[in-house]
Amino acid sequence: MELRNSLDPVPSWIPASGHALRHVGIHFDAVRAIGMLGEEIAYEVMQFTDFQAGPIVRSGIGERSMYFLLAPGTAAAFRWPPGVEAMSRSARGDAFVGVPALDGATWPLDWRSRPTAHEPFVEGGLLHEVAWLRAGCAVKE
């Protein structure tokens, strides 16, 4: 299935080309997981959702973070394990996340899982549970 057909219309926060910084808490909250932990969490969430997890952005530079995009106002509702950080409007300071276009050259960002009309955001409860399990800890409320 081609994403352009599954998103009608494409959300305004996704740039037409390249990539753009978006202010967290406006169109989405984000949860950042760094390095291999982020890769493991992304894979588990995608596998659990039959690879329809909602928007997950992968950064290919630095710490190689994975950004899980949640509905606005939801990331701060959970306590996250070490190595996983909630980025929301209620957090201290302003936070921005790079968002790639759906097509074309977007390096150093790409979609690990794309948003769809049916899954416009990653489900926060599932992400929370998988993050704690992949961090090697029991789920914390």
N, CA and C atoms as an extended XYZ file, in Angstrom:
423
Properties=species:S:1:pos:R:3:atomname:S:1:resname:S:1:resid:I:1 pbc="F F F"
N         0.842       -1.169        0.000 N   MET     1
C         0.000        0.000        0.000 CA  MET     1
C         0.889        1.234        0.000 C   MET     1
N         0.611        2.158       -0.845 N   GLU     2
C         1.385        3.393       -0.893 CA  GLU     2
C         0.812        4.376        0.119 C   GLU     2
N         1.693        5.016        0.878 N   LEU     3
C         1.254        5.899        1.942 CA  LEU     3
C         0.469        7.083        1.422 C   LEU     3
N         0.830        7.658        0.317 N   ARG     4
C         0.102        8.828       -0.196 CA  ARG     4
C        -1.376        8.520       -0.346 C   ARG     4
N        -1.714        7.291       -0.709 N   ASN     5
C        -3.115        6.913       -0.843 CA  ASN     5
C        -3.756        6.652        0.508 C   ASN     5
N        -2.963        6.311        1.514 N   SER     6
C        -3.531        5.973        2.810 CA  SER     6
C        -3.684        7.192        3.712 C   SER     6
N        -3.035        8.286        3.407 N   LEU     7
C        -3.201        9.520        4.165 CA  LEU     7
C        -3.964       10.498        3.291 C   LEU     7
N        -5.154       10.837        3.708 N   ASP     8
C        -5.944       11.733        2.878 CA  ASP     8
C        -6.587       12.776        3.764 C   ASP     8
N        -6.102       13.955        3.834 N   PRO     9
C        -4.890       14.462        3.198 CA  PRO     9
C        -3.662       14.208        4.073 C   PRO     9
N        -2.497       14.435        3.511 N   VAL    10
C        -1.252       14.301        4.263 CA  VAL    10
C        -1.262       15.368        5.365 C   VAL    10
N        -0.969       14.992        6.624 N   PRO    11
C        -0.970       15.987        7.711 CA  PRO    11
C        -0.062       17.179        7.407 C   PRO    11
N        -0.473       18.344        7.845 N   SER    12
C         0.261       19.580        7.554 CA  SER    12
C         1.648       19.596        8.176 C   SER    12
N         1.900       18.784        9.196 N   TRP    13
C         3.200       18.781        9.852 CA  TRP    13
C         4.238       17.952        9.101 C   TRP    13
N         3.842       17.224        8.057 N   ILE    14
C         4.794       16.484        7.242 CA  ILE    14
C         5.202       17.372        6.071 C   ILE    14
N         6.500       17.686        5.939 N   PRO    15
C         6.931       18.574        4.849 CA  PRO    15
C         6.778       17.905        3.480 C   PRO    15
N         6.641       18.716        2.460 N   ALA    16
C         6.492       18.209        1.089 CA  ALA    16
C         7.789       17.608        0.570 C   ALA    16
N         8.934       18.122        1.047 N   SER    17
C        10.229       17.596        0.615 CA  SER    17
C        11.244       17.799        1.734 C   SER    17
N        12.331       17.024        1.678 N   GLY    18
C        13.395       17.157        2.671 CA  GLY    18
C        12.915       16.796        4.065 C   GLY    18
N        13.229       17.658        5.008 N   HIS    19
C        12.753       17.476        6.378 CA  HIS    19
C        12.615       18.839        7.026 C   HIS    19
N        11.864       18.891        8.119 N   ALA    20
C        11.613       20.150        8.815 CA  ALA    20
C        11.497       19.894       10.314 C   ALA    20
N        11.887       20.876       11.111 N   LEU    21
C        11.714       20.793       12.563 CA  LEU    21
C        10.278       21.164       12.909 C   LEU    21
N         9.695       20.377       13.800 N   ARG    22
C         8.334       20.646       14.269 CA  ARG    22
C         8.352       20.760       15.784 C   ARG    22
N         7.625       21.754       16.286 N   HIS    23
C         7.541       22.015       17.716 CA  HIS    23
C         6.697       20.915       18.368 C   HIS    23
N         7.286       20.220       19.325 N   VAL    24
C         6.597       19.139       20.019 CA  VAL    24
C         5.468       19.729       20.869 C   VAL    24
N         4.352       19.034       20.904 N   GLY    25
C         3.206       19.450       21.691 CA  GLY    25
C         2.158       20.189       20.877 C   GLY    25
N         2.481       20.539       19.659 N   ILE    26
C         1.510       21.224       18.801 CA  ILE    26
C         0.728       20.185       17.991 C   ILE    26
N         1.402       19.481       17.095 N   HIS    27
C         0.756       18.469       16.265 CA  HIS    27
C         0.909       17.077       16.848 C   HIS    27
N         1.914       16.876       17.675 N   PHE    28
C         2.201       15.575       18.272 CA  PHE    28
C         3.109       15.767       19.477 C   PHE    28
N         3.124       14.773       20.374 N   ASP    29
C         4.159       14.622       21.391 CA  ASP    29
C         5.153       13.608       20.824 C   ASP    29
N         6.318       13.532       21.427 N   ALA    30
C         7.312       12.558       20.971 CA  ALA    30
C         7.919       11.852       22.172 C   ALA    30
N         8.330       10.635       21.942 N   VAL    31
C         9.099        9.871       22.913 CA  VAL    31
C        10.372        9.454       22.195 C   VAL    31
N        11.519        9.838       22.772 N   ARG    32
C        12.814        9.535       22.159 CA  ARG    32
C        13.483        8.388       22.904 C   ARG    32
N        13.940        7.408       22.125 N   ALA    33
C        14.723        6.307       22.674 CA  ALA    33
C        16.032        6.271       21.890 C   ALA    33
N        17.132        6.160       22.605 N   ILE    34
C        18.459        6.314       22.016 CA  ILE    34
C        19.075        4.961       21.666 C   ILE    34
N        19.755        4.928       20.527 N   GLY    35
C        20.581        3.792       20.135 CA  GLY    35
C        19.830        2.489       19.936 C   GLY    35
N        20.469        1.392       20.331 N   MET    36
C        19.910        0.064       20.125 CA  MET    36
C        18.593       -0.120       20.868 C   MET    36
N        18.441        0.521       22.019 N   LEU    37
C        17.175        0.439       22.749 CA  LEU    37
C        16.041        0.964       21.875 C   LEU    37
N        16.255        2.082       21.202 N   GLY    38
C        15.238        2.634       20.311 CA  GLY    38
C        14.897        1.690       19.174 C   GLY    38
N        15.920        1.067       18.585 N   GLU    39
C        15.682        0.102       17.501 CA  GLU    39
C        14.859       -1.087       17.993 C   GLU    39
N        15.204       -1.589       19.177 N   GLU    40
C        14.484       -2.735       19.728 CA  GLU    40
C        13.038       -2.385       20.039 C   GLU    40
N        12.811       -1.229       20.642 N   ILE    41
C        11.443       -0.808       20.952 CA  ILE    41
C        10.637       -0.651       19.667 C   ILE    41
N        11.224        0.004       18.667 N   ALA    42
C        10.519        0.208       17.396 CA  ALA    42
C        10.137       -1.130       16.771 C   ALA    42
N        11.059       -2.061       16.737 N   TYR    43
C        10.775       -3.355       16.125 CA  TYR    43
C         9.647       -4.071       16.866 C   TYR    43
N         9.700       -4.064       18.198 N   GLU    44
C         8.672       -4.751       18.987 CA  GLU    44
C         7.290       -4.114       18.781 C   GLU    44
N         7.227       -2.800       18.798 N   VAL    45
C         5.954       -2.111       18.595 CA  VAL    45
C         5.428       -2.397       17.186 C   VAL    45
N         6.304       -2.358       16.201 N   MET    46
C         5.879       -2.631       14.827 CA  MET    46
C         5.404       -4.077       14.676 C   MET    46
N         6.122       -4.993       15.265 N   GLN    47
C         5.744       -6.400       15.173 CA  GLN    47
C         4.386       -6.633       15.846 C   GLN    47
N         4.176       -6.026       17.000 N   PHE    48
C         2.927       -6.201       17.740 CA  PHE    48
C         1.737       -5.637       16.963 C   PHE    48
N         1.961       -4.578       16.188 N   THR    49
C         0.878       -3.916       15.448 CA  THR    49
C         0.791       -4.384       13.995 C   THR    49
N         1.424       -5.499       13.675 N   ASP    50
C         1.440       -6.012       12.312 CA  ASP    50
C         2.009       -4.974       11.350 C   ASP    50
N         3.051       -4.277       11.815 N   PHE    51
C         3.800       -3.282       11.053 CA  PHE    51
C         2.930       -2.098       10.620 C   PHE    51
N         1.946       -1.753       11.464 N   GLN    52
C         1.107       -0.564       11.289 CA  GLN    52
C         1.151        0.230       12.599 C   GLN    52
N         2.353        0.611       13.026 N   ALA    53
C         2.562        1.195       14.355 CA  ALA    53
C         2.231        2.672       14.450 C   ALA    53
N         2.137        3.364       13.327 N   GLY    54
C         2.019        4.817       13.362 CA  GLY    54
C         3.390        5.431       13.168 C   GLY    54
N         3.508        6.751       13.309 N   PRO    55
C         4.749        7.441       12.929 CA  PRO    55
C         5.926        7.233       13.888 C   PRO    55
N         7.001        6.679       13.326 N   ILE    56
C         8.264        6.527       14.049 CA  ILE    56
C         9.352        7.076       13.133 C   ILE    56
N        10.067        8.091       13.619 N   VAL    57
C        11.126        8.741       12.847 CA  VAL    57
C        12.472        8.261       13.374 C   VAL    57
N        13.369        7.886       12.452 N   ARG    58
C        14.709        7.428       12.820 CA  ARG    58
C        15.721        8.487       12.400 C   ARG    58
N        16.614        8.841       13.337 N   SER    59
C        17.707        9.764       13.052 CA  SER    59
C        18.958        8.951       12.769 C   SER    59
N        19.634        9.244       11.659 N   GLY    60
C        20.798        8.479       11.255 CA  GLY    60
C        22.125        9.062       11.693 C   GLY    60
N        22.126       10.069       12.554 N   ILE    61
C        23.382       10.668       13.004 CA  ILE    61
C        23.406       10.738       14.524 C   ILE    61
N        24.572       11.040       15.057 N   GLY    62
C        24.719       11.197       16.504 CA  GLY    62
C        24.400        9.918       17.243 C   GLY    62
N        23.515       10.036       18.216 N   GLU    63
C        23.152        8.885       19.039 CA  GLU    63
C        22.175        7.939       18.346 C   GLU    63
N        21.799        8.277       17.110 N   ARG    64
C        20.894        7.447       16.317 CA  ARG    64
C        19.600        7.177       17.070 C   ARG    64
N        18.917        8.240       17.395 N   SER    65
C        17.680        8.155       18.172 CA  SER    65
C        16.498        7.735       17.314 C   SER    65
N        15.490        7.187       17.990 N   MET    66
C        14.219        6.843       17.400 CA  MET    66
C        13.171        7.733       18.076 C   MET    66
N        12.334        8.392       17.276 N   TYR    67
C        11.301        9.281       17.800 CA  TYR    67
C         9.935        8.681       17.491 C   TYR    67
N         9.189        8.358       18.534 N   PHE    68
C         7.848        7.807       18.411 CA  PHE    68
C         6.881        8.975       18.573 C   PHE    68
N         6.042        9.226       17.577 N   LEU    69
C         5.139       10.372       17.607 CA  LEU    69
C         3.775        9.942       18.133 C   LEU    69
N         3.382       10.544       19.253 N   LEU    70
C         2.135       10.238       19.937 CA  LEU    70
C         1.168       11.400       19.781 C   LEU    70
N        -0.092       11.171       20.074 N   ALA    71
C        -1.089       12.238       20.037 CA  ALA    71
C        -0.674       13.350       21.000 C   ALA    71
N        -0.950       14.600       20.660 N   PRO    72
C        -0.562       15.713       21.540 CA  PRO    72
C        -1.128       15.526       22.954 C   PRO    72
N        -0.293       15.817       23.945 N   GLY    73
C        -0.715       15.754       25.337 CA  GLY    73
C        -0.656       14.380       25.977 C   GLY    73
N        -0.072       13.381       25.310 N   THR    74
C        -0.084       12.029       25.877 CA  THR    74
C         1.253       11.544       26.429 C   THR    74
N         2.365       12.036       25.948 N   ALA    75
C         3.673       11.496       26.351 CA  ALA    75
C         3.953       11.697       27.839 C   ALA    75
N         3.539       12.826       28.386 N   ALA    76
C         3.817       13.118       29.794 CA  ALA    76
C         2.923       12.329       30.748 C   ALA    76
N         1.952       11.609       30.219 N   ALA    77
C         1.055       10.827       31.066 CA  ALA    77
C         1.719        9.554       31.593 C   ALA    77
N         2.891        9.215       31.067 N   PHE    78
C         3.574        7.987       31.444 CA  PHE    78
C         4.933        8.290       32.059 C   PHE    78
N         5.386        7.383       32.918 N   ARG    79
C         6.755        7.418       33.437 CA  ARG    79
C         7.571        6.487       32.557 C   ARG    79
N         8.666        7.004       31.984 N   TRP    80
C         9.457        6.261       31.006 CA  TRP    80
C        10.731        5.716       31.638 C   TRP    80
N        11.244        4.586       31.159 N   PRO    81
C        12.464        3.998       31.726 CA  PRO    81
C        13.703        4.807       31.359 C   PRO    81
N        14.818        4.525       32.018 N   PRO    82
C        16.077        5.183       31.646 CA  PRO    82
C        16.387        4.927       30.172 C   PRO    82
N        16.867        5.975       29.488 N   GLY    83
C        17.177        5.874       28.071 CA  GLY    83
C        16.020        6.226       27.165 C   GLY    83
N        14.852        6.495       27.755 N   VAL    84
C        13.652        6.866       27.007 CA  VAL    84
C        13.138        8.174       27.599 C   VAL    84
N        12.887        9.154       26.740 N   GLU    85
C        12.531       10.500       27.202 CA  GLU    85
C        11.254       10.995       26.542 C   GLU    85
N        10.319       11.463       27.366 N   ALA    86
C         9.094       12.088       26.856 CA  ALA    86
C         9.405       13.512       26.431 C   ALA    86
N         8.888       13.895       25.296 N   MET    87
C         9.041       15.257       24.791 CA  MET    87
C         7.626       15.780       24.538 C   MET    87
N         7.216       16.735       25.382 N   SER    88
C         5.856       17.251       25.265 CA  SER    88
C         5.845       18.732       25.616 C   SER    88
N         4.726       19.327       25.431 N   ARG    89
C         4.592       20.743       25.733 CA  ARG    89
C         4.712       21.010       27.232 C   ARG    89
N         4.368       20.016       28.051 N   SER    90
C         4.423       20.196       29.502 CA  SER    90
C         5.830       20.029       30.069 C   SER    90
N         6.758       19.537       29.255 N   ALA    91
C         8.142       19.384       29.706 CA  ALA    91
C         8.806       20.758       29.789 C   ALA    91
N         9.895       20.836       30.531 N   ARG    92
C        10.615       22.106       30.645 CA  ARG    92
C        11.272       22.471       29.325 C   ARG    92
N        11.105       23.720       28.930 N   GLY    93
C        11.734       24.201       27.706 CA  GLY    93
C        10.990       23.766       26.457 C   GLY    93
N        11.445       24.271       25.340 N   ASP    94
C        10.871       23.920       24.049 CA  ASP    94
C        11.623       22.739       23.473 C   ASP    94
N        10.894       21.876       22.790 N   ALA    95
C        11.518       20.731       22.127 CA  ALA    95
C        11.042       20.693       20.684 C   ALA    95
N        11.935       20.266       19.812 N   PHE    96
C        11.636       20.155       18.397 CA  PHE    96
C        12.077       18.780       17.906 C   PHE    96
N        11.337       18.240       16.960 N   VAL    97
C        11.666       16.956       16.352 CA  VAL    97
C        11.722       17.164       14.845 C   VAL    97
N        12.742       16.593       14.215 N   GLY    98
C        12.824       16.612       12.766 CA  GLY    98
C        11.850       15.616       12.171 C   GLY    98
N        11.105       16.069       11.176 N   VAL    99
C        10.131       15.215       10.501 CA  VAL    99
C        10.502       15.146        9.017 C   VAL    99
N        10.691       13.935        8.480 N   PRO   100
C        11.037       13.814        7.058 CA  PRO   100
C         9.795       13.867        6.172 C   PRO   100
N        10.022       14.214        4.914 N   ALA   101
C         8.957       14.116        3.915 CA  ALA   101
C         8.644       12.642        3.688 C   ALA   101
N         7.535       12.376        3.039 N   LEU   102
C         7.162       10.992        2.753 CA  LEU   102
C         7.992       10.390        1.630 C   LEU   102
N         8.484       11.237        0.724 N   ASP   103
C         9.250       10.761       -0.428 CA  ASP   103
C        10.476       11.630       -0.632 C   ASP   103
N        11.423       11.111       -1.411 N   GLY   104
C        12.598       11.885       -1.782 CA  GLY   104
C        13.717       11.779       -0.770 C   GLY   104
N        14.717       12.642       -0.939 N   ALA   105
C        15.904       12.653       -0.080 CA  ALA   105
C        15.573       13.325        1.249 C   ALA   105
N        15.692       12.584        2.343 N   THR   106
C        15.379       13.120        3.674 CA  THR   106
C        16.506       12.893        4.672 C   THR   106
N        17.650       12.386        4.212 N   TRP   107
C        18.754       12.099        5.128 CA  TRP   107
C        19.097       13.340        5.926 C   TRP   107
N        19.343       13.243        7.217 N   PRO   108
C        19.629       12.060        8.021 CA  PRO   108
C        18.408       11.455        8.710 C   PRO   108
N        17.213       11.853        8.297 N   LEU   109
C        15.991       11.324        8.898 CA  LEU   109
C        15.280       10.409        7.910 C   LEU   109
N        14.597        9.406        8.461 N   ASP   110
C        13.718        8.596        7.630 CA  ASP   110
C        12.604        8.023        8.493 C   ASP   110
N        11.608        7.480        7.825 N   TRP   111
C        10.481        6.861        8.517 CA  TRP   111
C        10.800        5.411        8.809 C   TRP   111
N        10.813        5.042       10.063 N   ARG   112
C        10.915        3.627       10.447 CA  ARG   112
C         9.540        3.004       10.295 C   ARG   112
N         8.505        3.794       10.616 N   SER   113
C         7.106        3.422       10.415 CA  SER   113
C         6.379        4.713       10.062 C   SER   113
N         5.589        4.678        9.016 N   ARG   114
C         4.911        5.887        8.545 CA  ARG   114
C         3.531        6.040        9.174 C   ARG   114
N         3.073        7.278        9.307 N   PRO   115
C         1.698        7.475        9.774 CA  PRO   115
C         0.718        7.069        8.676 C   PRO   115
N        -0.439        6.608        9.063 N   THR   116
C        -1.503        6.298        8.113 CA  THR   116
C        -2.784        6.952        8.614 C   THR   116
N        -3.787        6.991        7.779 N   ALA   117
C        -5.076        7.546        8.200 CA  ALA   117
C        -5.636        6.738        9.362 C   ALA   117
N        -5.403        5.429        9.359 N   HIS   118
C        -5.894        4.564       10.436 CA  HIS   118
C        -5.027        4.656       11.692 C   HIS   118
N        -3.729        4.890       11.530 N   GLU   119
C        -2.782        4.990       12.652 CA  GLU   119
C        -1.999        6.292       12.543 C   GLU   119
N        -2.625        7.427       12.882 N   PRO   120
C        -1.929        8.705       12.764 CA  PRO   120
C        -0.865        8.916       13.839 C   PRO   120
N        -0.933        8.131       14.939 N   PHE   121
C         0.022        8.241       16.041 CA  PHE   121
C         0.343        6.863       16.586 C   PHE   121
N         1.493        6.751       17.244 N   VAL   122
C         1.858        5.539       17.967 CA  VAL   122
C         0.988        5.493       19.228 C   VAL   122
N         0.519        4.321       19.589 N   GLU   123
C        -0.341        4.163       20.766 CA  GLU   123
C         0.529        4.234       22.023 C   GLU   123
N         0.277        5.226       22.880 N   GLY   124
C         1.113        5.500       24.043 CA  GLY   124
C         1.214        4.360       25.041 C   GLY   124
N         0.101        3.701       25.341 N   GLY   125
C         0.116        2.608       26.311 CA  GLY   125
C         0.977        1.443       25.856 C   GLY   125
N         0.864        1.086       24.600 N   LEU   126
C         1.684        0.000       24.052 CA  LEU   126
C         3.155        0.387       24.071 C   LEU   126
N         3.480        1.590       23.629 N   LEU   127
C         4.864        2.052       23.630 CA  LEU   127
C         5.439        2.040       25.040 C   LEU   127
N         4.678        2.495       26.005 N   HIS   128
C         5.104        2.518       27.405 CA  HIS   128
C         5.458        1.109       27.897 C   HIS   128
N         4.571        0.164       27.636 N   GLU   129
C         4.809       -1.211       28.083 CA  GLU   129
C         6.040       -1.820       27.411 C   GLU   129
N         6.155       -1.654       26.108 N   VAL   130
C         7.302       -2.212       25.379 CA  VAL   130
C         8.601       -1.549       25.817 C   VAL   130
N         8.583       -0.239       26.046 N   ALA   131
C         9.796        0.473       26.475 CA  ALA   131
C        10.319       -0.092       27.793 C   ALA   131
N         9.436       -0.315       28.760 N   TRP   132
C         9.884       -0.870       30.040 CA  TRP   132
C        10.389       -2.305       29.887 C   TRP   132
N         9.697       -3.099       29.075 N   LEU   133
C        10.136       -4.486       28.886 CA  LEU   133
C        11.485       -4.554       28.180 C   LEU   133
N        11.695       -3.748       27.137 N   ARG   134
C        12.966       -3.743       26.396 CA  ARG   134
C        14.087       -3.145       27.235 C   ARG   134
N        13.749       -2.271       28.199 N   ALA   135
C        14.775       -1.710       29.080 CA  ALA   135
C        15.178       -2.710       30.161 C   ALA   135
N        14.509       -3.869       30.181 N   GLY   136
C        14.860       -4.920       31.145 CA  GLY   136
C        14.255       -4.717       32.507 C   GLY   136
N        13.127       -4.021       32.560 N   CYS   137
C        12.487       -3.721       33.833 CA  CYS   137
C        11.012       -4.107       33.764 C   CYS   137
N        10.412       -4.287       34.937 N   ALA   138
C         8.969       -4.473       34.992 CA  ALA   138
C         8.304       -3.157       34.627 C   ALA   138
N         7.100       -3.217       34.095 N   VAL   139
C         6.370       -2.020       33.701 CA  VAL   139
C         6.097       -1.163       34.927 C   VAL   139
N         6.396        0.128       34.824 N   LYS   140
C         6.157        1.079       35.909 CA  LYS   140
C         4.967        1.941       35.544 C   LYS   140
N         4.087        2.173       36.479 N   GLU   141
C         2.919        3.040       36.248 CA  GLU   141
C         3.303        4.481       36.344 C   GLU   141
